[in-house]
CSV table of C-alpha atoms and ligand atoms in Angstrom, one decimal:
chain,number,residue,atom,x,y,z
A,1,MET,CA,-17.7,211.0,230.7
A,2,SER,CA,-21.2,212.4,231.6
A,3,LEU,CA,-21.8,215.4,234.0
A,4,HIS,CA,-23.0,212.8,236.5
A,5,ASP,CA,-19.6,210.9,236.5
A,6,LYS,CA,-17.7,214.1,237.1
A,7,MET,CA,-19.8,215.2,240.1
A,8,ARG,CA,-18.0,215.6,243.5
A,9,LEU,CA,-18.9,213.5,246.5
A,10,ALA,CA,-21.2,216.1,248.2
A,11,THR,CA,-23.2,216.4,244.9
A,12,ARG,CA,-23.3,212.7,244.3
A,13,ILE,CA,-24.5,212.1,247.8
A,14,ILE,CA,-27.6,214.2,246.9
A,15,HIS,CA,-28.1,213.2,243.3
A,16,PHE,CA,-26.7,209.6,242.8
A,17,GLY,CA,-29.5,207.1,242.1
A,18,SER,CA,-32.3,209.7,242.4
A,19,HIS,CA,-34.7,209.4,239.5
A,20,PRO,CA,-38.2,211.0,239.6
A,21,ASP,CA,-40.9,208.4,240.1
A,22,PRO,CA,-42.0,207.3,236.6
A,23,HIS,CA,-45.7,207.2,237.5
A,24,THR,CA,-46.1,210.5,239.4
A,25,GLY,CA,-42.9,212.5,238.9
A,26,SER,CA,-42.3,212.5,242.6
A,27,LEU,CA,-38.8,213.8,243.2
A,28,ASN,CA,-38.3,211.6,246.2
A,29,VAL,CA,-38.8,207.8,246.0
A,30,PRO,CA,-42.3,207.2,247.5
A,31,ILE,CA,-42.6,205.0,250.5
A,32,TYR,CA,-43.4,201.5,249.3
A,33,GLN,CA,-45.1,200.5,252.5
A,34,THR,CA,-45.9,196.9,251.4
A,35,SER,CA,-44.9,193.5,252.7
A,36,THR,CA,-45.6,191.7,249.4
A,37,PHE,CA,-45.6,192.3,245.6
A,38,VAL,CA,-48.2,190.9,243.2
A,39,PHE,CA,-47.1,188.6,240.4
A,40,LYS,CA,-48.7,188.9,236.9
A,41,SER,CA,-48.7,185.1,236.7
A,42,ALA,CA,-47.6,181.9,238.5
A,43,GLU,CA,-44.8,181.6,235.9
A,44,GLU,CA,-43.5,185.1,236.7
A,45,GLY,CA,-43.5,184.4,240.5
A,46,GLY,CA,-41.6,181.2,239.8
A,47,ARG,CA,-39.0,183.0,237.6
A,48,ARG,CA,-38.5,185.7,240.3
A,49,PHE,CA,-38.0,183.1,243.1
A,50,SER,CA,-35.5,181.1,240.9
A,51,GLY,CA,-33.6,184.3,240.1
A,52,GLN,CA,-34.3,183.9,236.3
A,53,GLU,CA,-36.1,187.3,236.4
A,54,LYS,CA,-35.4,190.5,238.3
A,55,GLY,CA,-38.3,192.0,240.3
A,56,TYR,CA,-39.7,192.4,243.7
A,57,ILE,CA,-41.2,189.4,245.7
A,58,TYR,CA,-41.5,190.2,249.4
A,59,THR,CA,-40.0,193.1,251.4
A,60,ARG,CA,-37.8,190.8,253.5
A,61,LEU,CA,-36.1,190.0,250.1
A,62,GLY,CA,-36.0,193.6,248.8
A,63,ASN,CA,-38.0,196.7,248.4
A,64,PRO,CA,-37.6,199.9,246.2
A,65,ASN,CA,-36.8,202.0,249.3
A,66,HIS,CA,-34.0,199.5,250.1
A,67,VAL,CA,-32.5,199.7,246.6
A,68,VAL,CA,-32.1,203.4,246.6
A,69,ILE,CA,-30.2,203.6,249.9
A,70,GLU,CA,-28.2,200.5,249.2
A,71,GLU,CA,-27.0,201.9,245.9
A,72,LYS,CA,-26.2,205.3,247.5
A,73,LEU,CA,-24.3,203.7,250.4
A,74,ALA,CA,-22.3,201.5,248.1
A,75,MET,CA,-21.4,204.5,245.9
A,76,MET,CA,-20.3,206.4,249.0
A,77,GLU,CA,-18.1,203.6,250.4
A,78,GLY,CA,-16.7,202.8,246.9
A,79,ALA,CA,-18.2,199.3,247.3
A,80,GLU,CA,-19.6,197.1,244.5
A,81,ALA,CA,-22.8,196.6,246.6
A,82,ALA,CA,-24.5,197.1,250.0
A,83,VAL,CA,-27.4,195.6,251.8
A,84,CYS,CA,-29.4,197.4,254.5
A,85,ALA,CA,-30.6,195.8,257.8
A,86,SER,CA,-33.1,196.7,260.5
A,87,SER,CA,-30.2,197.8,262.9
A,88,GLY,CA,-26.5,198.0,263.1
A,89,MET,CA,-26.5,194.8,265.1
A,90,GLY,CA,-28.7,193.2,262.5
A,91,ALA,CA,-26.1,194.1,259.9
A,92,ILE,CA,-23.3,192.7,262.0
A,93,ALA,CA,-25.1,189.5,262.9
A,94,ALA,CA,-26.1,189.0,259.2
A,95,ALA,CA,-22.5,189.4,258.1
A,96,PHE,CA,-21.0,187.2,260.9
A,97,TRP,CA,-23.6,184.4,260.4
A,98,THR,CA,-22.9,184.4,256.7
A,99,LEU,CA,-19.2,184.1,257.2
A,100,LEU,CA,-18.9,181.9,260.2
A,101,GLY,CA,-19.9,178.5,261.3
A,102,GLN,CA,-19.2,175.6,263.7
A,103,GLY,CA,-15.5,175.3,264.3
A,104,THR,CA,-14.5,178.7,262.9
A,105,HIS,CA,-12.5,181.4,264.7
A,106,VAL,CA,-12.5,185.2,264.8
A,107,VAL,CA,-9.7,187.7,265.6
A,108,ALA,CA,-11.3,190.9,266.9
A,109,ASP,CA,-10.2,194.0,268.6
A,110,LYS,CA,-10.6,194.1,272.4
A,111,THR,CA,-12.5,197.4,272.2
A,112,LEU,CA,-15.8,197.0,270.4
A,113,TYR,CA,-19.3,198.4,270.8
A,114,GLY,CA,-20.7,196.4,273.8
A,115,CYS,CA,-23.3,194.4,271.9
A,116,THR,CA,-20.8,193.4,269.2
A,117,TYR,CA,-18.5,192.3,272.0
A,118,SER,CA,-21.3,190.4,273.6
A,119,LEU,CA,-22.3,188.7,270.4
A,120,LEU,CA,-18.7,187.4,269.9
A,121,LYS,CA,-17.8,186.8,273.6
A,122,HIS,CA,-21.1,185.5,275.0
A,123,CYS,CA,-23.3,184.2,272.1
A,124,MET,CA,-21.4,182.9,269.1
A,125,HIS,CA,-19.3,180.4,271.1
A,126,ARG,CA,-22.6,178.6,271.8
A,127,TYR,CA,-22.6,177.7,268.1
A,128,GLY,CA,-19.0,176.7,268.0
A,129,VAL,CA,-17.5,180.1,266.9
A,130,GLU,CA,-14.5,181.2,269.1
A,131,THR,CA,-13.0,184.7,269.3
A,132,THR,CA,-9.6,185.9,270.3
A,133,PHE,CA,-9.6,189.5,271.4
A,134,VAL,CA,-6.4,191.5,270.7
A,135,ASP,CA,-5.2,195.0,270.8
A,136,CYS,CA,-5.3,196.0,267.1
A,137,SER,CA,-2.7,198.7,267.6
A,138,ASP,CA,-0.2,195.9,268.4
A,139,LEU,CA,0.3,194.4,264.9
A,140,LYS,CA,2.5,191.6,266.2
A,141,ALA,CA,-0.2,190.5,268.7
A,142,VAL,CA,-2.8,190.5,265.8
A,143,GLU,CA,-0.4,188.4,263.7
A,144,ALA,CA,0.1,185.9,266.5
A,145,ALA,CA,-3.7,185.5,267.1
A,146,PHE,CA,-4.5,183.7,263.8
A,147,ARG,CA,-5.3,180.0,263.8
A,148,PRO,CA,-5.7,177.6,260.9
A,149,ASN,CA,-9.5,177.9,261.3
A,150,THR,CA,-9.6,181.8,261.5
A,151,LYS,CA,-12.1,183.2,259.1
A,152,LEU,CA,-12.5,186.9,260.1
A,153,LEU,CA,-10.5,189.8,261.4
A,154,TYR,CA,-12.8,192.5,262.8
A,155,PHE,CA,-12.4,195.9,264.4
A,156,GLU,CA,-13.8,199.4,264.7
A,157,SER,CA,-11.7,202.5,263.9
A,158,PRO,CA,-12.1,204.8,265.8
A,159,ALA,CA,-13.1,202.2,268.4
A,160,ASN,CA,-16.2,202.6,270.6
A,161,PRO,CA,-15.7,204.2,273.2
A,162,THR,CA,-11.9,204.8,273.5
A,163,LEU,CA,-11.6,206.3,270.0
A,164,ALA,CA,-8.4,204.3,269.4
A,165,VAL,CA,-7.5,204.6,265.7
A,166,TYR,CA,-6.0,201.6,264.0
A,167,ASP,CA,-3.9,201.2,260.9
A,168,ILE,CA,-6.6,199.9,258.5
A,169,GLU,CA,-4.2,199.2,255.6
A,170,ALA,CA,-1.7,197.2,257.8
A,171,LEU,CA,-4.5,195.2,259.4
A,172,ALA,CA,-6.1,194.4,256.0
A,173,ALA,CA,-2.7,193.2,254.8
A,174,ILE,CA,-2.2,191.0,257.8
A,175,GLY,CA,-5.7,189.5,257.4
A,176,HIS,CA,-5.1,188.8,253.7
A,177,ARG,CA,-1.8,187.2,254.4
A,178,HIS,CA,-3.8,184.7,256.5
A,179,LYS,CA,-6.4,184.5,253.8
A,180,VAL,CA,-9.3,185.7,256.0
A,181,MET,CA,-12.0,188.3,255.4
A,182,VAL,CA,-11.3,191.7,257.1
A,183,GLY,CA,-14.3,193.7,258.3
A,184,VAL,CA,-14.4,197.2,259.8
A,185,ASP,CA,-17.2,199.0,261.6
A,186,ASN,CA,-17.2,202.5,260.0
A,187,THR,CA,-20.1,203.9,262.1
A,188,PHE,CA,-18.2,206.6,263.9
A,189,CYS,CA,-16.8,208.0,260.6
A,190,THR,CA,-19.4,207.4,257.9
A,191,PRO,CA,-18.0,207.1,254.3
A,192,TYR,CA,-17.8,210.9,254.2
A,193,LEU,CA,-14.9,210.8,256.7
A,194,GLN,CA,-13.4,207.4,256.0
A,195,ARG,CA,-13.6,204.7,253.3
A,196,PRO,CA,-12.0,201.5,254.7
A,197,LEU,CA,-12.4,199.6,251.4
A,198,GLU,CA,-9.8,202.0,249.9
A,199,PHE,CA,-7.4,200.7,252.5
A,200,GLY,CA,-8.0,197.1,251.5
A,201,VAL,CA,-10.6,195.7,253.8
A,202,ASP,CA,-13.3,193.4,252.4
A,203,PHE,CA,-16.4,194.7,254.0
A,204,VAL,CA,-17.7,197.6,256.0
A,205,ILE,CA,-20.4,197.7,258.6
A,206,HIS,CA,-22.6,200.7,259.6
A,207,SER,CA,-25.1,201.4,262.3
A,208,ALA,CA,-27.1,203.8,260.1
A,209,THR,CA,-29.0,204.7,263.3
A,210,LYS,CA,-26.1,207.2,263.9
A,211,PHE,CA,-24.7,209.9,261.6
A,212,LEU,CA,-26.0,208.4,258.3
A,213,ASN,CA,-29.6,209.0,259.4
A,214,GLY,CA,-28.5,211.8,261.7
A,215,HIS,CA,-31.7,212.7,263.4
A,216,GLY,CA,-32.1,210.1,266.1
A,217,ASP,CA,-35.4,208.7,264.8
A,218,VAL,CA,-34.4,205.5,263.1
A,219,ILE,CA,-32.7,202.2,263.9
A,220,ALA,CA,-30.9,200.8,260.8
A,221,GLY,CA,-27.7,199.2,259.5
A,222,PHE,CA,-25.7,198.4,256.4
A,223,VAL,CA,-23.1,195.9,255.2
A,224,ALA,CA,-21.0,197.0,252.1
A,225,GLY,CA,-18.5,195.0,250.1
A,226,THR,CA,-18.1,192.9,246.9
A,227,LYS,CA,-21.3,192.0,245.0
A,228,ALA,CA,-20.6,188.3,245.7
A,229,PHE,CA,-20.4,188.8,249.4
A,230,ILE,CA,-23.4,191.2,249.7
A,231,ASP,CA,-25.5,188.8,247.6
A,232,GLN,CA,-24.6,186.0,250.1
A,233,VAL,CA,-25.4,188.3,253.1
A,234,ARG,CA,-28.7,189.3,251.6
A,235,ALA,CA,-29.7,185.7,250.7
A,236,GLU,CA,-28.5,184.0,253.9
A,237,GLY,CA,-27.7,186.5,256.6
A,238,ILE,CA,-30.7,188.8,256.2
A,239,LYS,CA,-33.3,186.6,254.4
A,240,ASP,CA,-32.8,183.3,256.3
A,241,MET,CA,-30.6,183.7,259.4
A,242,THR,CA,-31.6,186.9,261.0
A,243,GLY,CA,-34.6,188.2,259.1
A,244,SER,CA,-33.3,191.7,260.1
A,245,THR,CA,-35.1,193.5,257.3
A,246,LEU,CA,-35.3,197.3,257.3
A,247,GLY,CA,-38.9,198.8,257.1
A,248,PRO,CA,-39.6,200.9,254.0
A,249,PHE,CA,-40.4,204.0,256.1
A,250,GLU,CA,-37.1,203.7,258.0
A,251,ALA,CA,-35.3,203.3,254.6
A,252,PHE,CA,-37.1,206.5,253.4
A,253,LEU,CA,-35.8,208.4,256.5
A,254,ILE,CA,-32.3,207.1,255.9
A,255,MET,CA,-32.5,208.5,252.4
A,256,ARG,CA,-33.6,211.8,253.7
A,257,GLY,CA,-30.9,211.9,256.3
A,258,ILE,CA,-28.0,210.9,254.0
A,259,LYS,CA,-28.6,213.9,251.7
A,260,THR,CA,-27.4,216.3,254.4
A,261,LEU,CA,-24.5,214.1,255.6
A,262,PRO,CA,-21.6,216.2,254.4
A,263,LEU,CA,-23.1,219.4,255.8
A,264,ARG,CA,-23.8,217.8,259.2
A,265,MET,CA,-20.5,216.0,259.5
A,266,ASP,CA,-18.5,219.2,258.8
A,267,ARG,CA,-20.4,221.0,261.5
A,268,HIS,CA,-20.3,218.0,264.0
A,269,CYS,CA,-16.5,217.8,263.6
A,270,ALA,CA,-16.0,221.6,263.8
A,271,ASN,CA,-18.1,221.7,267.0
A,272,ALA,CA,-16.3,218.7,268.5
A,273,GLN,CA,-12.9,220.3,267.9
A,274,VAL,CA,-14.0,223.4,269.9
A,275,VAL,CA,-15.5,221.3,272.7
A,276,ALA,CA,-12.5,218.9,272.9
A,277,GLU,CA,-10.0,221.8,273.0
A,278,HIS,CA,-12.0,223.3,275.9
A,279,LEU,CA,-12.2,220.0,277.8
A,280,ALA,CA,-8.5,219.3,277.3
A,281,GLY,CA,-7.7,222.4,279.4
A,282,HIS,CA,-10.4,221.8,282.0
A,283,PRO,CA,-9.1,221.3,285.6
A,284,MET,CA,-11.7,218.5,286.3
A,285,VAL,CA,-10.6,216.5,283.2
A,286,GLU,CA,-8.0,213.9,284.0
A,287,SER,CA,-7.4,212.8,280.4
A,288,ILE,CA,-9.2,213.1,277.0
A,289,ALA,CA,-9.3,211.3,273.7
A,290,TYR,CA,-10.3,213.2,270.6
A,291,PRO,CA,-8.6,212.4,267.3
A,292,GLY,CA,-8.4,216.1,266.4
A,293,LEU,CA,-6.2,217.0,269.4
A,294,PRO,CA,-2.4,217.4,268.9
A,295,GLY,CA,-1.6,214.9,271.7
A,296,PHE,CA,-3.8,212.2,270.2
A,297,PRO,CA,-1.6,209.0,269.9
A,298,ALA,CA,-2.4,208.0,266.3
A,299,ARG,CA,-2.4,211.5,264.7
A,300,ASP,CA,-0.5,210.2,261.6
A,301,LEU,CA,-3.2,207.6,261.0
A,302,VAL,CA,-6.0,210.1,261.6
A,303,LYS,CA,-4.5,212.3,258.9
A,304,LYS,CA,-4.0,209.3,256.5
A,305,GLN,CA,-7.4,207.6,257.0
A,306,MET,CA,-9.9,210.3,258.0
A,307,LEU,CA,-11.0,213.5,256.3
A,308,LEU,CA,-11.9,215.0,259.7
A,309,PRO,CA,-11.6,213.7,263.3
A,310,GLY,CA,-15.2,212.9,264.0
A,311,SER,CA,-17.6,214.2,266.7
A,312,LEU,CA,-17.1,211.7,269.5
A,313,ILE,CA,-15.0,212.8,272.6
A,314,THR,CA,-14.1,210.5,275.5
A,315,PHE,CA,-12.8,211.9,278.7
A,316,ASN,CA,-12.0,210.7,282.2
A,317,VAL,CA,-13.2,212.9,285.1
A,318,LYS,CA,-11.0,213.5,288.1
A,319,GLY,CA,-12.6,211.8,291.1
A,320,GLY,CA,-13.4,208.5,289.6
A,321,PHE,CA,-16.8,206.7,289.1
A,322,GLU,CA,-18.8,208.9,291.5
A,323,ALA,CA,-17.5,212.1,289.9
A,324,ALA,CA,-18.3,210.8,286.4
A,325,LYS,CA,-21.9,209.9,287.6
A,326,ALA,CA,-22.3,213.3,289.1
A,327,VAL,CA,-21.4,215.0,285.8
A,328,ALA,CA,-23.8,212.8,283.9
A,329,ASN,CA,-26.6,213.6,286.3
A,330,ALA,CA,-25.9,217.3,286.2
A,331,VAL,CA,-26.2,218.0,282.4
A,332,GLU,CA,-29.1,220.3,281.6
A,333,MET,CA,-29.1,220.7,277.8
A,334,CYS,CA,-27.0,217.7,276.7
A,335,ALA,CA,-29.1,214.5,276.8
A,336,LEU,CA,-28.0,211.8,279.2
A,337,ALA,CA,-28.5,209.1,276.5
A,338,VAL,CA,-26.7,206.3,274.6
A,339,SER,CA,-26.4,206.4,270.8
A,340,LEU,CA,-24.5,209.0,268.8
A,341,GLY,CA,-24.6,211.1,265.7
A,342,ASP,CA,-27.8,212.9,266.5
A,343,VAL,CA,-28.3,216.7,266.1
A,344,GLU,CA,-28.5,216.8,269.9
A,345,THR,CA,-25.4,216.4,272.0
A,346,LEU,CA,-25.6,213.1,273.9
A,347,ILE,CA,-23.5,212.0,276.9
A,348,GLN,CA,-23.2,208.6,278.5
A,349,HIS,CA,-21.1,206.5,280.8
A,350,PRO,CA,-19.8,203.5,278.8
A,351,ALA,CA,-18.7,201.3,281.7
A,352,SER,CA,-22.3,201.1,283.1
A,353,MET,CA,-24.2,201.6,279.9
A,354,THR,CA,-23.1,200.8,276.3
A,355,HIS,CA,-20.2,198.5,277.5
A,356,CYS,CA,-21.9,196.9,280.5
A,357,SER,CA,-21.4,193.5,278.8
A,358,TYR,CA,-17.6,193.8,279.7
A,359,LYS,CA,-16.6,192.4,283.1
A,360,PRO,CA,-14.5,194.7,285.3
A,361,ASP,CA,-11.2,193.1,284.2
A,362,GLU,CA,-12.3,193.2,280.5
A,363,LEU,CA,-13.2,196.9,280.8
A,364,ALA,CA,-9.7,197.6,282.1
A,365,GLU,CA,-8.2,195.5,279.4
A,366,ALA,CA,-10.2,197.4,276.7
A,367,GLY,CA,-9.2,200.8,278.2
A,368,ILE,CA,-12.7,201.7,279.4
A,369,GLY,CA,-12.3,203.4,282.8
A,370,LEU,CA,-15.0,203.9,285.4
A,371,ALA,CA,-14.5,207.6,285.3
A,372,MET,CA,-14.9,207.7,281.5
A,373,LEU,CA,-17.7,209.7,279.8
A,374,ARG,CA,-18.4,209.7,276.1
A,375,VAL,CA,-19.9,212.7,274.4
A,376,SER,CA,-21.4,212.8,270.9
A,377,VAL,CA,-21.2,216.4,270.0
A,378,GLY,CA,-24.3,217.6,268.2
A,379,LEU,CA,-25.2,220.5,266.0
A,380,GLU,CA,-26.0,223.1,268.7
A,381,ASP,CA,-23.8,226.2,269.1
A,382,PRO,CA,-20.6,224.7,270.7
A,383,ALA,CA,-20.5,227.5,273.2
A,384,ASP,CA,-23.8,226.2,274.7
A,385,VAL,CA,-22.4,222.6,274.8
A,386,ILE,CA,-19.3,223.9,276.7
A,387,ALA,CA,-21.5,226.0,279.1
A,388,ASP,CA,-23.5,222.9,280.0
A,389,LEU,CA,-20.5,220.6,280.4
A,390,ASP,CA,-18.8,223.3,282.5
A,391,GLN,CA,-21.7,223.6,284.9
A,392,ALA,CA,-22.0,219.8,285.1
A,393,LEU,CA,-18.2,219.4,285.7
A,394,ALA,CA,-18.4,222.0,288.5
A,395,LYS,CA,-20.8,219.6,290.4
A,396,ALA,CA,-18.4,216.6,290.2
B,401,LIG,C1,-23.8,203.5,271.3
B,401,LIG,N1,-23.9,202.0,269.4
B,401,LIG,O1,-22.5,203.3,271.3
B,401,LIG,P1,-27.6,199.6,266.3
B,401,LIG,N2,-21.6,199.6,265.7
B,401,LIG,C2,-21.2,200.6,266.5
B,401,LIG,C3,-22.1,201.2,267.4
B,401,LIG,O2,-21.6,202.2,268.2
B,401,LIG,C4,-23.4,200.6,267.6
B,401,LIG,C5,-23.8,199.6,266.7
B,401,LIG,C6,-22.9,199.1,265.8
B,401,LIG,C7,-24.6,202.6,270.5
B,401,LIG,C8,-25.9,202.3,270.7
B,401,LIG,C9,-26.6,202.5,271.9
B,401,LIG,C10,-19.8,201.1,266.4
B,401,LIG,C11,-24.3,201.2,268.6
B,401,LIG,C12,-25.1,199.0,266.8
B,401,LIG,O3,-27.9,200.3,267.6
B,401,LIG,O4,-28.0,198.2,266.3
B,401,LIG,O5,-28.2,200.4,265.1
B,401,LIG,O6,-26.0,199.7,266.1
B,401,LIG,O7,-24.3,204.3,272.1
């Protein structure tokens, strides 16, 4: 066993797949900002297109900046392979279009990122794909939702924005009993906190826009899974069906961000724990969800599946919709913005923002209240985050 094989995760996240550039010695992979690659001959071009010979063709089909982050993400998730995409939604759409087709059916959790919900609820049925939304904490309801034409079981854990944590191992087992693919969106955790493939799921989705990049300056996504599935997603979902190719510069920034992931996640989670404990005792807070609080409903699953409880907090403000809006409008340091996983603390109102694709009754069904705010705790001193939230809550 080589020294490389024995390295711990934090070390491998920095060193795995990094080879100095053979031409210049550049420690970091240079940015291959090119759309196309020149063939030495027509025969070579033909061999590359037919798959007889490895090599680059055109950046929609692959680029050296893609390869380095795909291999790194696959290593981190414990997957055979990964493919990057131009957004988290690009990754989701590429995976779904690869798996699904006319006359197929999906079982999905009722609480999903708003655009994923919209894709399944409002768009895919136009092409003959139906979805049954269930509560993934109710395993009997999940079991009962399968049909003979079901092809996919899909959920997020923790779910956006309620932070509901589901039993990944039990859900994977149910899906496999019904012979369907099981996919999990692991965006809120990153593979540093949670590796769903180890609990039996078939593929993992990431919005790399969030913690993986970590600096709020890129939109990107990943699908990770078996080599056979990823090859298919790359060849059909990315190349032909969505064309959602990541730009080389964005791939370079993801590489840069991933190197500090363990450091950032440790601090994100430590900060969120302090902020959550403070909010839990705040007189203006009606209820709070944070997987690191003792009263969190699925604490046993958090301990089983997650290294740390993450940095998202959701809370309901006393006084309803108007009070929640007043808090959102009163923050001074925290940014009133969607997205998550940035160095800055971000606060948003899911019912009117990220989850506005849910109708009022669907919001209630999904557990998304009008008085709910979601905070992505950043890397500031948590005392300053608390001071800002306190002064904003005082105005509710
Ligand atoms: C947000 N989220 O919640 P791109 N999967 C999950 C997500 O939270 C998101 C995506 C996929 C938010 C964005 C505005 C669990 C996005 C989609 O934005 O396409 O990279 O990821 O605030």
